[in-house]
Short mmCIF file of N, CA and C in Angstrom, two decimals:
data_model
loop_
_atom_site.label_atom_id
_atom_site.label_comp_id
_atom_site.label_asym_id
_atom_site.label_seq_id
_atom_site.Cartn_x
_atom_site.Cartn_y
_atom_site.Cartn_z
N MET A 1 25.68 -5.49 -21.96
CA MET A 1 24.36 -4.48 -22.47
C MET A 1 24.80 -3.58 -21.41
N PRO A 2 24.66 -2.47 -21.25
CA PRO A 2 24.74 -1.25 -20.48
C PRO A 2 23.68 -1.05 -19.58
N ARG A 3 23.47 -0.53 -18.43
CA ARG A 3 22.03 -0.70 -17.55
C ARG A 3 21.52 0.73 -18.23
N LYS A 4 20.64 0.99 -18.40
CA LYS A 4 20.06 2.23 -18.70
C LYS A 4 19.72 2.83 -17.25
N GLY A 5 20.16 4.15 -17.01
CA GLY A 5 20.21 5.09 -15.77
C GLY A 5 21.06 4.69 -14.97
N ILE A 6 20.84 4.66 -13.89
CA ILE A 6 21.46 4.20 -12.36
C ILE A 6 21.23 2.94 -11.88
N THR A 7 20.15 2.57 -11.95
CA THR A 7 20.15 1.14 -11.07
C THR A 7 19.52 0.14 -12.35
N GLY A 8 19.42 0.56 -13.75
CA GLY A 8 18.77 -0.32 -14.66
C GLY A 8 17.44 -0.40 -14.54
N HIS A 9 16.53 0.24 -13.32
CA HIS A 9 14.94 0.09 -13.25
C HIS A 9 14.82 1.93 -12.55
N ASP A 10 15.00 2.80 -13.24
CA ASP A 10 15.13 3.82 -12.35
C ASP A 10 13.87 4.43 -12.70
N GLU A 11 13.07 4.22 -13.69
CA GLU A 11 11.70 4.70 -13.68
C GLU A 11 10.75 3.90 -12.93
N TRP A 12 11.16 2.66 -12.79
CA TRP A 12 10.15 1.70 -11.68
C TRP A 12 10.30 1.95 -10.10
N VAL A 13 11.53 2.83 -9.86
CA VAL A 13 11.91 2.66 -8.41
C VAL A 13 11.22 4.04 -8.31
N VAL A 14 11.42 5.17 -8.98
CA VAL A 14 10.62 6.61 -8.80
C VAL A 14 9.32 6.32 -9.06
N THR A 15 8.48 5.69 -9.78
CA THR A 15 6.80 5.45 -9.78
C THR A 15 6.56 4.80 -8.21
N GLU A 16 7.34 3.93 -7.99
CA GLU A 16 7.29 3.31 -6.69
C GLU A 16 7.31 4.38 -5.65
N ALA A 17 8.42 5.03 -5.74
CA ALA A 17 8.37 5.91 -4.38
C ALA A 17 7.28 7.29 -4.62
N LEU A 18 7.18 7.50 -5.67
CA LEU A 18 6.07 9.09 -6.03
C LEU A 18 4.61 8.15 -5.40
N ALA A 19 3.93 6.64 -5.71
CA ALA A 19 2.87 6.45 -5.31
C ALA A 19 3.28 6.27 -4.03
N THR A 20 4.32 5.63 -3.40
CA THR A 20 4.10 5.53 -1.92
C THR A 20 3.77 6.73 -1.04
N ALA A 21 4.63 7.67 -1.86
CA ALA A 21 4.92 9.17 -0.65
C ALA A 21 3.16 9.74 -1.03
N LEU A 22 2.79 9.89 -2.46
CA LEU A 22 1.22 10.28 -2.40
C LEU A 22 0.20 9.46 -1.38
N VAL A 23 0.37 8.36 -1.39
CA VAL A 23 -0.66 7.43 -0.64
C VAL A 23 -0.22 7.74 0.73
N ALA A 24 0.73 7.91 1.15
CA ALA A 24 1.12 7.91 2.74
C ALA A 24 0.86 9.30 3.04
N LEU A 25 1.10 10.57 2.41
CA LEU A 25 0.39 11.91 2.52
C LEU A 25 -1.06 12.03 2.26
N GLU A 26 -1.99 11.03 2.03
CA GLU A 26 -3.26 11.24 1.85
C GLU A 26 -3.85 10.62 3.06
N GLN A 27 -2.91 10.02 3.61
CA GLN A 27 -3.42 9.30 4.73
C GLN A 27 -3.14 10.19 6.32
N LEU A 28 -2.62 11.43 6.13
CA LEU A 28 -2.35 12.57 6.84
C LEU A 28 -3.83 13.28 7.33
N PRO A 29 -3.69 13.89 8.75
CA PRO A 29 -4.93 14.75 8.58
C PRO A 29 -5.23 15.86 7.68
N PRO A 30 -6.44 16.32 7.22
CA PRO A 30 -6.01 17.02 5.87
C PRO A 30 -5.75 18.15 6.18
N LYS A 31 -5.78 18.80 7.78
CA LYS A 31 -4.98 20.18 7.53
C LYS A 31 -3.54 19.83 7.54
N HIS A 32 -2.89 18.95 7.90
CA HIS A 32 -1.24 18.38 7.37
C HIS A 32 -0.97 17.88 6.02
N GLN A 33 -1.86 18.08 5.18
CA GLN A 33 -1.86 17.37 3.91
C GLN A 33 -1.27 18.48 2.97
N PRO A 34 -0.14 18.49 2.44
CA PRO A 34 0.60 19.52 1.55
C PRO A 34 -0.02 19.47 0.10
N ARG A 35 -1.32 20.27 -0.06
CA ARG A 35 -2.23 19.81 -1.28
C ARG A 35 -1.53 20.18 -2.59
N ALA A 36 -0.74 21.26 -2.69
CA ALA A 36 0.26 21.60 -3.75
C ALA A 36 1.38 20.71 -3.88
N HIS A 37 1.73 20.04 -3.28
CA HIS A 37 2.89 19.30 -3.44
C HIS A 37 2.38 17.74 -3.41
N MET A 38 1.36 17.62 -3.07
CA MET A 38 0.39 16.26 -3.87
C MET A 38 0.44 16.42 -5.30
N GLU A 39 -0.45 17.49 -5.81
CA GLU A 39 -0.86 17.52 -6.81
C GLU A 39 0.22 17.77 -7.70
N ASP A 40 1.58 18.27 -7.38
CA ASP A 40 2.52 17.80 -7.89
C ASP A 40 3.11 16.52 -8.30
N ILE A 41 2.75 15.68 -7.10
CA ILE A 41 3.29 14.35 -7.14
C ILE A 41 2.35 13.41 -7.85
N ARG A 42 1.30 13.96 -8.11
CA ARG A 42 0.40 13.30 -8.92
C ARG A 42 0.47 13.27 -10.36
N LYS A 43 1.02 14.36 -10.71
CA LYS A 43 1.57 15.07 -12.08
C LYS A 43 2.82 14.51 -12.46
N LEU A 44 3.63 14.14 -11.65
CA LEU A 44 5.12 13.45 -11.93
C LEU A 44 4.44 11.84 -12.01
N LEU A 45 3.73 11.63 -11.24
CA LEU A 45 3.23 10.20 -11.50
C LEU A 45 2.38 9.74 -13.00
N ALA A 46 1.65 10.46 -13.11
CA ALA A 46 1.13 10.39 -14.19
C ALA A 46 1.68 10.53 -15.29
N ASN A 47 3.06 11.54 -15.52
CA ASN A 47 3.81 11.48 -16.73
C ASN A 47 4.00 10.86 -17.53
N GLY A 48 3.43 10.56 -18.84
CA GLY A 48 4.22 9.29 -19.46
C GLY A 48 3.52 8.13 -19.11
N ARG A 49 2.84 7.60 -18.18
CA ARG A 49 2.25 6.62 -17.81
C ARG A 49 1.03 6.49 -17.88
N GLU A 50 0.47 5.00 -18.14
CA GLU A 50 -0.99 4.87 -18.26
C GLU A 50 -1.64 4.46 -17.35
N THR A 51 -3.09 5.53 -17.05
CA THR A 51 -3.76 5.43 -16.19
C THR A 51 -3.66 4.11 -15.40
N ALA A 52 -4.09 3.02 -16.03
CA ALA A 52 -4.33 1.88 -15.21
C ALA A 52 -2.53 1.67 -14.61
N THR A 53 -1.69 2.06 -15.01
CA THR A 53 -0.37 1.56 -14.43
C THR A 53 -0.23 2.55 -13.09
N VAL A 54 -0.78 3.71 -13.29
CA VAL A 54 -0.72 4.80 -12.04
C VAL A 54 -1.39 4.00 -11.07
N SER A 55 -2.43 3.61 -11.46
CA SER A 55 -3.62 3.25 -10.19
C SER A 55 -3.12 1.84 -9.72
N LEU A 56 -2.40 0.75 -10.76
CA LEU A 56 -1.92 -0.49 -9.98
C LEU A 56 -0.68 0.38 -8.94
N HIS A 57 0.34 1.08 -9.37
CA HIS A 57 1.23 1.57 -8.08
C HIS A 57 0.58 1.99 -7.17
N LEU A 58 -0.60 2.86 -7.34
CA LEU A 58 -1.22 3.42 -5.63
C LEU A 58 -1.66 2.22 -5.00
N ALA A 59 -2.32 1.23 -5.72
CA ALA A 59 -3.44 0.22 -4.70
C ALA A 59 -2.18 -0.71 -4.43
N GLN A 60 -0.96 -0.75 -4.84
CA GLN A 60 0.26 -1.62 -4.04
C GLN A 60 0.80 -0.73 -3.18
N ALA A 61 0.96 0.33 -3.07
CA ALA A 61 1.50 1.16 -1.97
C ALA A 61 0.56 1.05 -0.89
N LYS A 62 -0.54 1.30 -1.18
CA LYS A 62 -1.84 1.78 -0.03
C LYS A 62 -1.79 0.26 0.57
N CYS A 63 -1.73 -1.01 -0.09
CA CYS A 63 -1.81 -2.33 0.47
C CYS A 63 -0.52 -2.55 1.40
N ARG A 64 0.63 -1.86 1.08
CA ARG A 64 1.92 -1.75 1.87
C ARG A 64 1.66 -1.03 2.99
N LEU A 65 1.50 -0.04 2.67
CA LEU A 65 1.25 1.00 3.96
C LEU A 65 -0.11 0.80 5.10
N ASN A 66 -0.74 -0.52 4.74
CA ASN A 66 -1.95 -0.64 5.20
C ASN A 66 -2.26 -2.01 5.65
N PRO A 67 -1.51 -3.30 5.99
CA PRO A 67 -1.45 -4.54 5.51
C PRO A 67 -2.58 -4.90 6.38
N HIS A 68 -3.22 -4.36 7.27
CA HIS A 68 -4.32 -4.78 8.15
C HIS A 68 -6.15 -4.39 6.86
N LEU A 69 -5.88 -3.83 5.71
CA LEU A 69 -7.02 -3.68 5.09
C LEU A 69 -7.36 -4.96 4.07
N ASP A 70 -7.75 -4.89 3.69
CA ASP A 70 -8.33 -5.86 2.57
C ASP A 70 -8.02 -5.59 1.37
N PRO A 71 -6.76 -6.42 0.64
CA PRO A 71 -6.28 -5.74 -0.18
C PRO A 71 -7.36 -5.64 -1.59
N LEU A 72 -8.12 -6.58 -1.69
CA LEU A 72 -9.21 -6.81 -2.69
C LEU A 72 -9.92 -5.44 -2.74
N GLY A 73 -10.50 -4.79 -1.52
CA GLY A 73 -11.34 -3.64 -1.53
C GLY A 73 -10.11 -2.73 -2.02
N ILE A 74 -8.80 -2.74 -1.73
CA ILE A 74 -8.01 -1.51 -2.18
C ILE A 74 -8.07 -1.43 -3.51
N TYR A 75 -7.67 -2.82 -4.41
CA TYR A 75 -7.68 -2.75 -5.69
C TYR A 75 -8.90 -1.97 -6.26
N GLU A 76 -10.31 -2.55 -5.95
CA GLU A 76 -11.23 -1.83 -6.07
C GLU A 76 -11.21 -0.56 -5.89
N GLU A 77 -11.03 -0.14 -5.00
CA GLU A 77 -10.95 1.64 -4.65
C GLU A 77 -10.31 1.67 -5.57
N TYR A 78 -9.36 1.45 -6.59
CA TYR A 78 -8.52 1.73 -7.49
C TYR A 78 -8.84 1.47 -8.63
N GLY A 79 -9.93 1.02 -8.92
CA GLY A 79 -10.85 1.02 -10.23
C GLY A 79 -10.23 -0.38 -10.73
N ILE A 80 -9.46 -1.07 -10.04
CA ILE A 80 -9.11 -2.09 -10.75
C ILE A 80 -9.71 -3.58 -10.31
N SER A 81 -10.60 -4.35 -11.27
CA SER A 81 -11.08 -5.13 -11.16
C SER A 81 -10.67 -6.56 -10.62
N SER A 82 -11.41 -7.00 -9.74
CA SER A 82 -11.11 -8.64 -9.55
C SER A 82 -10.60 -9.45 -10.88
N ASP A 83 -11.32 -9.11 -11.66
CA ASP A 83 -11.01 -10.09 -12.69
C ASP A 83 -9.70 -9.61 -13.37
N LEU A 84 -9.20 -8.94 -13.08
CA LEU A 84 -7.89 -8.96 -13.87
C LEU A 84 -6.77 -9.21 -12.84
N TYR A 85 -6.98 -9.54 -11.38
CA TYR A 85 -6.00 -10.14 -10.61
C TYR A 85 -6.64 -11.31 -9.83
N GLY A 86 -7.60 -11.88 -10.06
CA GLY A 86 -8.14 -12.97 -9.51
C GLY A 86 -8.50 -14.31 -10.42
#
């Protein structure tokens, strides 16, 4: 069976990259945040994806970029209930 795309999971890779980029940019001081580009990233990330899926990718990215923070708090920040992962 042929792979779909280049890696076989291109959409997942792009979603992870966009989520990680957006979370990283949000952590910059406000005067250094490229707001227009961040809005474009949000649009690309949301395109064709369920809101819950986007929230999950963003929460996972924030956990990866901030291993010192409480993961449960991060998931709740993105509207993901502890009922879903606990």
